[in-house]
């Protein structure tokens, strides 16, 4: 039985990756931060039947700022694969907390890589890199050879983590890969990210529980895919004979406005009646256009996304509408008489 360690297991990607690895027969270990409240909603379903998953999934307290604990965990677990997904991953927020973002998102990767070097344990390592690294894009579409021009503290930290992974691969012979993933969404996307913010608002407006949706730049163009397909690409990267760097993207770009239009249209609402602009959601430096070329991943391990933009929007809106049809969800919003 293979053993995998996932940082960020409670996030969107970590939860889908845990689903996938358990289906493939792995023993899965996840690192979670100690807090006074539970933050495991995305993975709680994996404990529903302990005879299926519970005996093969384990959570450990840890933090990317604590290198000693990372070393202890590697010694204790001796995993075959490490998927490093944890980060302060909100781009707009990174402008407000740049030092924290740099420490967790950037230096945190060095701490894990150094823990692997120090222990002598040699798992295959996946680094969650980001299309935000391309920033002020130098090529259209963006591919593995496109120069980086980061436009946020988050993107700067991700560039640091990317090159750290390359450096440790070349310096110490680690099987380490960077997945340069373009935007990928799902019903498990965090509620403060723009796509989920839109689909939750559409559901709430449709149910009469919300009146307005405040957004920033509607003209930004993104390459949006479906998260479960992207985590399957992560796994495929680590099954290759050698570590390498791969772009995962759909090769299509759409504006935030198009996402809004599609989401509201799906429930027969006119978006212009509800969407308002708010300067607070504008970034100091914007990434105007992202569109990726995943030809290398397709040639190397056959990765080819099937869920496209219209289906993605529909999946997310339907999930949020269904969630709000539960009485407890409506009551939680505090809007019921």
XYZ file of C-alpha atoms in Angstrom:
337
model
C 0.000 0.000 0.000
C 1.453 3.372 -1.025
C 1.500 6.135 1.554
C 0.892 9.806 0.717
C 1.240 12.957 2.805
C -0.890 15.972 1.840
C -0.394 19.487 3.160
C -3.551 21.549 2.783
C -5.739 18.455 2.920
C -8.736 20.450 4.198
C -8.746 22.740 1.150
C -10.467 22.252 -2.186
C -7.584 20.481 -3.899
C -6.487 18.550 -0.827
C -9.937 17.089 -0.275
C -10.341 15.988 -3.892
C -6.836 14.540 -3.860
C -7.642 12.575 -0.703
C -10.741 11.203 -2.465
C -8.642 10.137 -5.441
C -5.792 8.551 -3.495
C -8.120 6.590 -1.232
C -9.908 5.268 -4.314
C -6.518 4.133 -5.604
C -5.788 2.236 -2.401
C -3.361 4.654 -0.757
C -2.909 5.240 2.941
C -3.463 9.003 3.202
C -2.023 11.349 5.821
C -2.901 15.023 6.025
C -1.434 17.961 7.916
C -3.920 20.327 9.546
C -3.376 23.397 11.694
C -4.475 23.302 15.327
C -7.435 25.629 15.864
C -10.259 26.077 18.337
C -12.823 25.237 15.650
C -13.011 22.374 13.176
C -12.088 23.054 9.560
C -12.564 19.599 8.113
C -15.925 19.947 6.352
C -14.481 19.079 2.934
C -13.110 15.742 4.158
C -15.685 14.741 6.783
C -17.411 12.488 4.251
C -14.299 10.316 4.130
C -15.008 9.169 7.684
C -18.627 8.255 6.956
C -17.720 4.583 6.617
C -14.573 3.844 8.660
C -14.380 0.354 7.192
C -13.741 1.886 3.761
C -11.619 4.996 4.355
C -11.263 5.688 8.063
C -8.589 3.075 8.645
C -6.515 4.462 5.765
C -6.781 8.190 6.462
C -5.031 10.006 9.273
C -4.730 13.669 10.228
C -1.748 15.227 11.992
C -1.370 18.639 13.567
C 1.336 20.721 11.975
C 2.204 24.064 10.455
C 4.382 25.195 7.570
C 6.137 27.588 9.930
C 7.292 24.705 12.162
C 10.209 22.955 10.467
C 10.963 20.689 13.447
C 7.488 19.185 13.310
C 7.814 18.639 9.553
C 11.020 16.679 10.113
C 9.334 14.588 12.816
C 6.385 13.814 10.565
C 8.606 12.693 7.706
C 10.567 10.404 10.044
C 7.342 9.028 11.499
C 5.442 8.490 8.250
C 8.147 7.840 5.636
C 5.664 8.593 2.801
C 6.059 7.476 -0.798
C 4.588 10.745 -2.100
C 4.246 14.260 -0.687
C 1.708 16.667 -2.168
C 2.420 20.198 -0.990
C -0.815 22.139 -1.485
C -0.990 24.290 1.651
C -0.553 28.044 1.265
C -2.036 31.429 1.964
C -3.676 31.220 -1.427
C -5.914 34.274 -1.744
C -4.276 36.687 -4.180
C -6.090 39.859 -3.076
C -5.486 39.099 0.600
C -1.763 38.645 -0.074
C -1.489 42.405 -0.645
C -2.790 42.941 2.902
C -0.586 40.307 4.577
C 2.489 40.057 2.323
C 4.938 38.958 5.040
C 2.733 36.100 6.230
C 2.026 35.069 2.635
C 5.738 35.016 1.832
C 6.553 32.932 4.894
C 3.845 30.315 4.469
C 3.505 30.160 0.688
C 7.179 30.661 -0.169
C 9.471 29.705 2.702
C 7.096 26.945 3.800
C 8.071 25.034 0.667
C 11.762 25.329 1.546
C 11.011 23.948 5.007
C 9.459 20.806 3.530
C 12.192 20.345 0.937
C 14.867 20.845 3.581
C 13.106 18.377 5.875
C 13.282 15.808 3.080
C 16.975 16.515 2.547
C 17.754 16.473 6.274
C 15.953 13.184 6.976
C 17.297 11.455 3.878
C 13.744 10.341 3.112
C 13.097 10.554 -0.618
C 9.375 10.647 -1.384
C 8.179 11.922 -4.724
C 7.308 15.579 -4.191
C 4.615 17.716 -5.787
C 4.716 21.505 -5.498
C 1.466 23.380 -6.161
C 2.634 26.172 -8.418
C 0.259 28.705 -9.937
C -0.581 30.452 -13.183
C -0.442 33.698 -11.172
C 3.342 33.423 -11.518
C 2.988 34.480 -15.167
C 1.337 37.730 -14.059
C 2.067 40.327 -16.719
C 2.145 37.639 -19.363
C 4.998 37.486 -21.853
C 3.505 34.760 -24.084
C -0.021 33.856 -25.151
C -0.800 31.124 -24.327
C 1.442 30.496 -21.323
C 3.493 27.306 -21.203
C 6.369 25.836 -19.193
C 8.932 28.022 -20.987
C 7.061 31.316 -20.513
C 8.976 33.780 -18.268
C 7.399 34.668 -14.943
C 6.329 38.239 -14.112
C 4.451 37.997 -10.796
C 1.995 40.768 -9.908
C 1.149 40.047 -6.258
C 2.903 38.954 -3.044
C 1.198 35.579 -3.496
C 2.621 35.160 -6.995
C 6.092 36.286 -5.863
C 5.999 33.662 -3.100
C 4.900 30.998 -5.586
C 7.801 31.883 -7.908
C 10.164 31.431 -4.956
C 8.619 28.024 -4.170
C 8.764 27.004 -7.836
C 12.491 27.698 -8.169
C 13.191 26.156 -4.765
C 11.618 22.930 -6.034
C 13.682 23.042 -9.230
C 16.835 23.787 -7.228
C 16.368 20.876 -4.830
C 15.595 18.569 -7.741
C 18.785 19.554 -9.516
C 20.977 19.845 -6.406
C 19.919 16.756 -4.463
C 18.362 14.487 -7.081
C 14.849 14.669 -5.634
C 11.898 13.431 -7.648
C 10.225 16.837 -7.419
C 7.652 18.293 -9.794
C 5.947 21.656 -10.183
C 2.345 21.632 -11.307
C 1.659 25.053 -12.807
C -2.098 24.904 -12.457
C -4.362 27.502 -13.979
C -7.571 28.437 -12.160
C -9.551 25.381 -11.190
C -12.867 25.557 -9.392
C -15.601 23.390 -7.895
C -18.403 23.421 -5.316
C -15.642 22.972 -2.706
C -13.920 26.229 -3.705
C -13.412 28.657 -0.825
C -16.283 31.087 -0.401
C -14.101 34.206 -0.733
C -12.723 33.249 -4.167
C -14.494 35.073 -6.961
C -16.095 32.077 -8.708
C -17.596 30.652 -5.525
C -18.538 34.126 -4.332
C -20.531 34.505 -7.541
C -22.260 31.112 -7.447
C -23.169 31.418 -3.752
C -24.619 34.864 -4.404
C -26.634 33.580 -7.363
C -28.103 30.838 -5.186
C -28.874 33.240 -2.336
C -30.452 35.819 -4.669
C -32.548 33.131 -6.317
C -33.809 32.096 -2.873
C -34.504 35.705 -1.880
C -31.801 35.671 0.785
C -29.472 38.254 -0.781
C -29.980 41.404 -2.822
C -26.599 42.511 -4.191
C -23.255 41.062 -5.241
C -20.205 43.305 -4.942
C -17.243 42.535 -7.219
C -14.042 44.142 -8.445
C -12.556 43.868 -11.943
C -15.009 42.156 -14.299
C -12.645 42.313 -17.282
C -9.904 40.027 -15.956
C -9.575 36.938 -18.158
C -8.918 33.512 -16.669
C -8.510 29.915 -17.794
C -11.009 28.068 -15.588
C -11.105 24.274 -15.190
C -12.656 21.675 -12.876
C -10.661 20.886 -9.731
C -11.140 17.067 -9.602
C -9.558 16.768 -13.048
C -6.602 18.877 -11.947
C -5.801 16.811 -8.849
C -5.806 13.726 -11.051
C -3.143 15.525 -13.082
C -1.109 16.062 -9.906
C -1.137 12.337 -9.236
C -0.105 11.541 -12.791
C 2.900 13.866 -12.498
C 4.281 11.865 -9.597
C 3.875 8.590 -11.494
C 6.450 9.719 -14.084
C 9.973 8.269 -14.009
C 11.513 11.668 -13.260
C 10.389 14.933 -11.736
C 9.478 17.721 -14.151
C 7.318 20.844 -14.490
C 3.912 20.835 -16.178
C 1.184 23.335 -17.026
C -2.393 22.160 -16.477
C -5.016 24.318 -18.208
C -8.061 24.119 -20.475
C -6.658 26.406 -23.177
C -9.769 28.618 -23.013
C -10.080 32.063 -21.437
C -13.174 33.856 -20.144
C -13.719 37.123 -18.307
C -15.127 37.392 -14.823
C -18.081 39.135 -16.498
C -18.717 36.032 -18.624
C -18.711 33.905 -15.470
C -21.226 36.254 -13.877
C -23.441 36.273 -16.969
C -23.427 32.467 -17.245
C -24.120 31.946 -13.540
C -27.103 34.327 -13.400
C -28.450 33.122 -16.754
C -28.484 29.544 -15.439
C -31.221 30.556 -12.982
C -32.956 32.986 -15.372
C -31.802 36.184 -13.660
C -30.447 39.394 -15.181
C -27.044 39.878 -13.595
C -26.985 43.636 -14.188
C -29.799 44.093 -11.665
C -27.720 42.649 -8.852
C -23.989 43.102 -9.486
C -22.326 46.219 -8.079
C -18.722 47.384 -8.314
C -16.611 47.801 -5.175
C -13.102 49.262 -5.290
C -12.097 47.190 -2.268
C -11.955 44.098 -4.454
C -9.593 45.638 -7.010
C -5.964 44.513 -6.839
C -3.154 47.103 -6.731
C -1.623 45.276 -9.716
C -3.950 43.211 -11.901
C -3.294 40.096 -13.958
C -5.299 40.846 -17.071
C -5.058 37.612 -19.081
C -4.297 33.986 -18.289
C -4.628 31.139 -20.782
C -2.529 27.987 -20.586
C -1.100 25.418 -22.976
C -1.065 21.942 -21.405
C 0.340 20.161 -24.489
C 3.351 18.910 -22.534
C 1.161 17.221 -19.893
C -1.036 15.692 -22.567
C 1.972 14.254 -24.388
C 3.696 13.015 -21.222
C 0.791 11.371 -19.391
C -2.387 11.917 -21.394
C -3.946 14.652 -19.274
C -6.808 16.322 -21.128
C -9.609 18.145 -19.236
C -13.186 17.250 -20.145
C -15.242 19.742 -18.082
C -15.401 23.082 -19.874
C -16.503 26.548 -18.822
C -20.285 26.291 -19.252
C -20.454 22.935 -17.464
C -18.228 24.201 -14.646
C -20.492 27.196 -13.999
C -23.578 24.983 -14.066
C -22.049 22.454 -11.627
C -21.142 25.174 -9.140
C -24.433 27.061 -9.299
C -26.492 23.873 -8.965
C -24.452 22.777 -5.938
C -24.930 26.105 -4.154
C -28.647 26.157 -4.915
C -29.008 22.638 -3.557
C -27.059 23.591 -0.431
C -29.405 26.520 0.252
C -32.459 24.315 -0.132
C -31.518 22.668 3.154
C -33.368 24.386 6.035
C -30.245 24.543 8.193
C -28.372 26.426 5.467
C -31.089 29.061 5.198
C -31.284 29.423 8.956
C -27.543 29.912 9.117
C -27.848 33.028 6.982
C -30.154 34.482 9.601
C -32.664 35.725 7.038
C -35.651 33.515 7.822
C -38.674 35.034 9.595
